[in-house]
Amino acid sequence: DTAVSQTPKYLVTQMGNDKSIKCEQNLGHDTMYWYKQDSKKFLKIMFSYNNKELIINETVPNRFSPKSPDKAHLNLHINSLELGDSAVYFCASSATLKDGFINYGYTFGSGTRLTVV
Amino acid sequence: QKEVEQNSGPLSVPEGAIASLNCTYSDRGSQSFFWYRQYSGKSPELIMFIYSNGDKEDGRFTAQLNKASQYVSLLIRDSQPSDSATYLCAVRNRYSGGYQKVTFGIGTKLQVIP
């Protein structure tokens, strides 16, 4: 199946721990994203990679570190987890989001619900 | 001013009626516009995109864009209970280095009453 796959689906962890979320897409897209959806359901971009290059890095604490080993994979590592990090984290992919390129929107992964206790 | 504004709702419409969802955006240079549907506990899924002023129809869905008024809307005809979801408006803007960014609105929760 062509898709954006995210693991794990649920993550419950204690404050101060370090955790990682993994994302893979087989759609042939060259751009991948991490979005955070908080309790108010607001979907906010965190990072974007194009062909392994970081192109968007919004105001995110440096405890969050993305890594893209190749254009089909994007991981998110979070150090020293805090209660406020609890949210649903969505990975997404798309064709190039650049001037002169038509973009037909994102395909989202199923999300990782992170709960910090 | 938020980049993309939507009324969070809920918007309640009876089954069979037309649901009208609205969105305004602040950046006049915005280039393209998307509507996503998100069921509770699920990920957003793209239902329509529009680039040019006017209407774009796809089945029961019509997207309308007015760049002069910085306004985009989604009409759902013959609303069904299965249309009950949150509808997210998303806008593509220039970022930097020739790249662009998509910003989402808060979403409007639609309830279709049988």
PDB file of N, CA, C and O in Angstrom, chain B residues 73-113:
ATOM      1  N   SER B  73     -13.859  29.437   0.540  1.00  0.00           N
ATOM      2  CA  SER B  73     -14.946  28.727   1.208  1.00  0.00           C
ATOM      3  C   SER B  73     -15.101  27.331   0.621  1.00  0.00           C
ATOM      4  O   SER B  73     -14.589  27.029  -0.460  1.00  0.00           O
ATOM      5  N   LEU B  74     -15.788  26.502   1.383  1.00  0.00           N
ATOM      6  CA  LEU B  74     -16.107  25.139   0.942  1.00  0.00           C
ATOM      7  C   LEU B  74     -17.594  24.932   1.147  1.00  0.00           C
ATOM      8  O   LEU B  74     -18.109  25.135   2.241  1.00  0.00           O
ATOM      9  N   LEU B  75     -18.277  24.557   0.060  1.00  0.00           N
ATOM     10  CA  LEU B  75     -19.697  24.219   0.143  1.00  0.00           C
ATOM     11  C   LEU B  75     -19.838  22.714   0.023  1.00  0.00           C
ATOM     12  O   LEU B  75     -19.215  22.090  -0.840  1.00  0.00           O
ATOM     13  N   ILE B  76     -20.647  22.148   0.892  1.00  0.00           N
ATOM     14  CA  ILE B  76     -20.956  20.717   0.818  1.00  0.00           C
ATOM     15  C   ILE B  76     -22.449  20.608   0.579  1.00  0.00           C
ATOM     16  O   ILE B  76     -23.277  20.975   1.427  1.00  0.00           O
ATOM     17  N   ARG B  77     -22.790  20.101  -0.621  1.00  0.00           N
ATOM     18  CA  ARG B  77     -24.221  19.955  -0.959  1.00  0.00           C
ATOM     19  C   ARG B  77     -24.727  18.628  -0.454  1.00  0.00           C
ATOM     20  O   ARG B  77     -23.963  17.682  -0.294  1.00  0.00           O
ATOM     21  N   ASP B  78     -26.041  18.567  -0.204  1.00  0.00           N
ATOM     22  CA  ASP B  78     -26.674  17.324   0.235  1.00  0.00           C
ATOM     23  C   ASP B  78     -25.880  16.711   1.401  1.00  0.00           C
ATOM     24  O   ASP B  78     -25.434  15.553   1.348  1.00  0.00           O
ATOM     25  N   SER B  79     -25.680  17.490   2.434  1.00  0.00           N
ATOM     26  CA  SER B  79     -24.860  17.060   3.575  1.00  0.00           C
ATOM     27  C   SER B  79     -25.362  15.749   4.160  1.00  0.00           C
ATOM     28  O   SER B  79     -26.576  15.542   4.303  1.00  0.00           O
ATOM     29  N   GLN B  80     -24.429  14.881   4.502  1.00  0.00           N
ATOM     30  CA  GLN B  80     -24.730  13.582   5.078  1.00  0.00           C
ATOM     31  C   GLN B  80     -24.139  13.500   6.485  1.00  0.00           C
ATOM     32  O   GLN B  80     -23.122  14.138   6.760  1.00  0.00           O
ATOM     33  N   PRO B  81     -24.706  12.677   7.354  1.00  0.00           N
ATOM     34  CA  PRO B  81     -24.113  12.506   8.691  1.00  0.00           C
ATOM     35  C   PRO B  81     -22.632  12.116   8.624  1.00  0.00           C
ATOM     36  O   PRO B  81     -21.851  12.487   9.492  1.00  0.00           O
ATOM     37  N   SER B  82     -22.254  11.389   7.569  1.00  0.00           N
ATOM     38  CA  SER B  82     -20.850  10.981   7.418  1.00  0.00           C
ATOM     39  C   SER B  82     -19.927  12.157   7.103  1.00  0.00           C
ATOM     40  O   SER B  82     -18.702  12.017   7.144  1.00  0.00           O
ATOM     41  N   ASP B  83     -20.507  13.319   6.777  1.00  0.00           N
ATOM     42  CA  ASP B  83     -19.695  14.529   6.564  1.00  0.00           C
ATOM     43  C   ASP B  83     -19.320  15.194   7.876  1.00  0.00           C
ATOM     44  O   ASP B  83     -18.522  16.137   7.891  1.00  0.00           O
ATOM     45  N   SER B  84     -19.887  14.743   8.974  1.00  0.00           N
ATOM     46  CA  SER B  84     -19.582  15.332  10.288  1.00  0.00           C
ATOM     47  C   SER B  84     -18.105  15.108  10.613  1.00  0.00           C
ATOM     48  O   SER B  84     -17.642  13.967  10.721  1.00  0.00           O
ATOM     49  N   ALA B  85     -17.382  16.191  10.727  1.00  0.00           N
ATOM     50  CA  ALA B  85     -15.933  16.145  10.911  1.00  0.00           C
ATOM     51  C   ALA B  85     -15.464  17.583  11.125  1.00  0.00           C
ATOM     52  O   ALA B  85     -16.260  18.518  11.078  1.00  0.00           O
ATOM     53  N   THR B  86     -14.166  17.738  11.330  1.00  0.00           N
ATOM     54  CA  THR B  86     -13.569  19.078  11.360  1.00  0.00           C
ATOM     55  C   THR B  86     -12.931  19.350  10.004  1.00  0.00           C
ATOM     56  O   THR B  86     -12.199  18.508   9.471  1.00  0.00           O
ATOM     57  N   TYR B  87     -13.229  20.518   9.453  1.00  0.00           N
ATOM     58  CA  TYR B  87     -12.716  20.891   8.136  1.00  0.00           C
ATOM     59  C   TYR B  87     -11.641  21.960   8.309  1.00  0.00           C
ATOM     60  O   TYR B  87     -11.897  23.041   8.840  1.00  0.00           O
ATOM     61  N   LEU B  88     -10.456  21.626   7.844  1.00  0.00           N
ATOM     62  CA  LEU B  88      -9.292  22.498   8.000  1.00  0.00           C
ATOM     63  C   LEU B  88      -9.009  23.214   6.691  1.00  0.00           C
ATOM     64  O   LEU B  88      -8.868  22.580   5.640  1.00  0.00           O
ATOM     65  N   CYS B  89      -8.907  24.534   6.774  1.00  0.00           N
ATOM     66  CA  CYS B  89      -8.478  25.347   5.645  1.00  0.00           C
ATOM     67  C   CYS B  89      -6.958  25.483   5.737  1.00  0.00           C
ATOM     68  O   CYS B  89      -6.410  25.660   6.834  1.00  0.00           O
ATOM     69  N   ALA B  90      -6.273  25.362   4.619  1.00  0.00           N
ATOM     70  CA  ALA B  90      -4.814  25.485   4.616  1.00  0.00           C
ATOM     71  C   ALA B  90      -4.396  26.370   3.451  1.00  0.00           C
ATOM     72  O   ALA B  90      -4.967  26.302   2.358  1.00  0.00           O
ATOM     73  N   VAL B  91      -3.384  27.185   3.695  1.00  0.00           N
ATOM     74  CA  VAL B  91      -2.960  28.186   2.718  1.00  0.00           C
ATOM     75  C   VAL B  91      -1.457  28.050   2.480  1.00  0.00           C
ATOM     76  O   VAL B  91      -0.677  27.927   3.431  1.00  0.00           O
ATOM     77  N   ARG B  92      -1.076  28.088   1.218  1.00  0.00           N
ATOM     78  CA  ARG B  92       0.331  27.971   0.840  1.00  0.00           C
ATOM     79  C   ARG B  92       0.908  29.362   0.618  1.00  0.00           C
ATOM     80  O   ARG B  92       0.390  30.141  -0.190  1.00  0.00           O
ATOM     81  N   ASN B  93       1.989  29.667   1.342  1.00  0.00           N
ATOM     82  CA  ASN B  93       2.619  30.987   1.271  1.00  0.00           C
ATOM     83  C   ASN B  93       4.092  30.849   0.985  1.00  0.00           C
ATOM     84  O   ASN B  93       4.694  29.799   1.235  1.00  0.00           O
ATOM     85  N   ARG B  94       4.692  31.935   0.534  1.00  0.00           N
ATOM     86  CA  ARG B  94       6.138  31.970   0.366  1.00  0.00           C
ATOM     87  C   ARG B  94       6.800  31.885   1.738  1.00  0.00           C
ATOM     88  O   ARG B  94       6.336  32.487   2.708  1.00  0.00           O
ATOM     89  N   TYR B  95       7.903  31.134   1.780  1.00  0.00           N
ATOM     90  CA  TYR B  95       8.651  31.025   3.029  1.00  0.00           C
ATOM     91  C   TYR B  95       9.998  31.703   2.822  1.00  0.00           C
ATOM     92  O   TYR B  95      10.108  32.917   2.907  1.00  0.00           O
ATOM     93  N   SER B  96      11.023  30.949   2.508  1.00  0.00           N
ATOM     94  CA  SER B  96      12.322  31.541   2.196  1.00  0.00           C
ATOM     95  C   SER B  96      13.090  30.579   1.307  1.00  0.00           C
ATOM     96  O   SER B  96      12.773  29.381   1.257  1.00  0.00           O
ATOM     97  N   GLY B  97      14.105  31.088   0.625  1.00  0.00           N
ATOM     98  CA  GLY B  97      14.931  30.236  -0.217  1.00  0.00           C
ATOM     99  C   GLY B  97      14.167  29.632  -1.381  1.00  0.00           C
ATOM    100  O   GLY B  97      14.551  28.593  -1.918  1.00  0.00           O
ATOM    101  N   GLY B  98      13.071  30.315  -1.762  1.00  0.00           N
ATOM    102  CA  GLY B  98      12.262  29.801  -2.865  1.00  0.00           C
ATOM    103  C   GLY B  98      11.277  28.741  -2.432  1.00  0.00           C
ATOM    104  O   GLY B  98      10.473  28.263  -3.240  1.00  0.00           O
ATOM    105  N   TYR B  99      11.345  28.340  -1.173  1.00  0.00           N
ATOM    106  CA  TYR B  99      10.416  27.328  -0.663  1.00  0.00           C
ATOM    107  C   TYR B  99       9.150  27.980  -0.124  1.00  0.00           C
ATOM    108  O   TYR B  99       9.080  29.201   0.056  1.00  0.00           O
ATOM    109  N   GLN B 100       8.162  27.145   0.117  1.00  0.00           N
ATOM    110  CA  GLN B 100       6.885  27.640   0.600  1.00  0.00           C
ATOM    111  C   GLN B 100       6.449  26.847   1.811  1.00  0.00           C
ATOM    112  O   GLN B 100       6.989  25.781   2.118  1.00  0.00           O
ATOM    113  N   LYS B 101       5.474  27.398   2.489  1.00  0.00           N
ATOM    114  CA  LYS B 101       4.991  26.797   3.729  1.00  0.00           C
ATOM    115  C   LYS B 101       3.472  26.751   3.670  1.00  0.00           C
ATOM    116  O   LYS B 101       2.838  27.636   3.103  1.00  0.00           O
ATOM    117  N   VAL B 102       2.910  25.705   4.238  1.00  0.00           N
ATOM    118  CA  VAL B 102       1.457  25.599   4.325  1.00  0.00           C
ATOM    119  C   VAL B 102       1.045  25.826   5.771  1.00  0.00           C
ATOM    120  O   VAL B 102       1.543  25.165   6.681  1.00  0.00           O
ATOM    121  N   THR B 103       0.133  26.778   5.963  1.00  0.00           N
ATOM    122  CA  THR B 103      -0.368  27.113   7.295  1.00  0.00           C
ATOM    123  C   THR B 103      -1.834  26.698   7.385  1.00  0.00           C
ATOM    124  O   THR B 103      -2.616  26.971   6.460  1.00  0.00           O
ATOM    125  N   PHE B 104      -2.182  26.063   8.485  1.00  0.00           N
ATOM    126  CA  PHE B 104      -3.545  25.581   8.687  1.00  0.00           C
ATOM    127  C   PHE B 104      -4.330  26.521   9.584  1.00  0.00           C
ATOM    128  O   PHE B 104      -3.779  27.150  10.506  1.00  0.00           O
ATOM    129  N   GLY B 105      -5.623  26.600   9.334  1.00  0.00           N
ATOM    130  CA  GLY B 105      -6.533  27.245  10.263  1.00  0.00           C
ATOM    131  C   GLY B 105      -6.876  26.291  11.394  1.00  0.00           C
ATOM    132  O   GLY B 105      -6.496  25.118  11.380  1.00  0.00           O
ATOM    133  N   ILE B 106      -7.628  26.799  12.363  1.00  0.00           N
ATOM    134  CA  ILE B 106      -7.999  26.021  13.549  1.00  0.00           C
ATOM    135  C   ILE B 106      -9.001  24.916  13.204  1.00  0.00           C
ATOM    136  O   ILE B 106      -9.140  23.939  13.926  1.00  0.00           O
ATOM    137  N   GLY B 107      -9.679  25.077  12.073  1.00  0.00           N
ATOM    138  CA  GLY B 107     -10.670  24.084  11.661  1.00  0.00           C
ATOM    139  C   GLY B 107     -12.064  24.448  12.135  1.00  0.00           C
ATOM    140  O   GLY B 107     -12.240  25.022  13.221  1.00  0.00           O
ATOM    141  N   THR B 108     -13.065  24.100  11.317  1.00  0.00           N
ATOM    142  CA  THR B 108     -14.473  24.274  11.681  1.00  0.00           C
ATOM    143  C   THR B 108     -15.092  22.902  11.871  1.00  0.00           C
ATOM    144  O   THR B 108     -15.031  22.053  10.976  1.00  0.00           O
ATOM    145  N   LYS B 109     -15.685  22.699  13.042  1.00  0.00           N
ATOM    146  CA  LYS B 109     -16.343  21.424  13.306  1.00  0.00           C
ATOM    147  C   LYS B 109     -17.746  21.465  12.708  1.00  0.00           C
ATOM    148  O   LYS B 109     -18.543  22.355  13.007  1.00  0.00           O
ATOM    149  N   LEU B 110     -18.029  20.508  11.832  1.00  0.00           N
ATOM    150  CA  LEU B 110     -19.329  20.409  11.168  1.00  0.00           C
ATOM    151  C   LEU B 110     -20.102  19.237  11.760  1.00  0.00           C
ATOM    152  O   LEU B 110     -19.566  18.134  11.867  1.00  0.00           O
ATOM    153  N   GLN B 111     -21.354  19.504  12.126  1.00  0.00           N
ATOM    154  CA  GLN B 111     -22.240  18.441  12.592  1.00  0.00           C
ATOM    155  C   GLN B 111     -23.446  18.400  11.667  1.00  0.00           C
ATOM    156  O   GLN B 111     -24.141  19.403  11.512  1.00  0.00           O
ATOM    157  N   VAL B 112     -23.659  17.241  11.046  1.00  0.00           N
ATOM    158  CA  VAL B 112     -24.817  17.069  10.184  1.00  0.00           C
ATOM    159  C   VAL B 112     -25.846  16.270  10.968  1.00  0.00           C
ATOM    160  O   VAL B 112     -25.588  15.123  11.356  1.00  0.00           O
ATOM    161  N   ILE B 113     -26.995  16.875  11.189  1.00  0.00           N
ATOM    162  CA  ILE B 113     -28.026  16.270  12.043  1.00  0.00           C
ATOM    163  C   ILE B 113     -28.984  15.433  11.185  1.00  0.00           C
ATOM    164  O   ILE B 113     -29.573  15.953  10.246  1.00  0.00           O
TER     165      ILE B 113
END
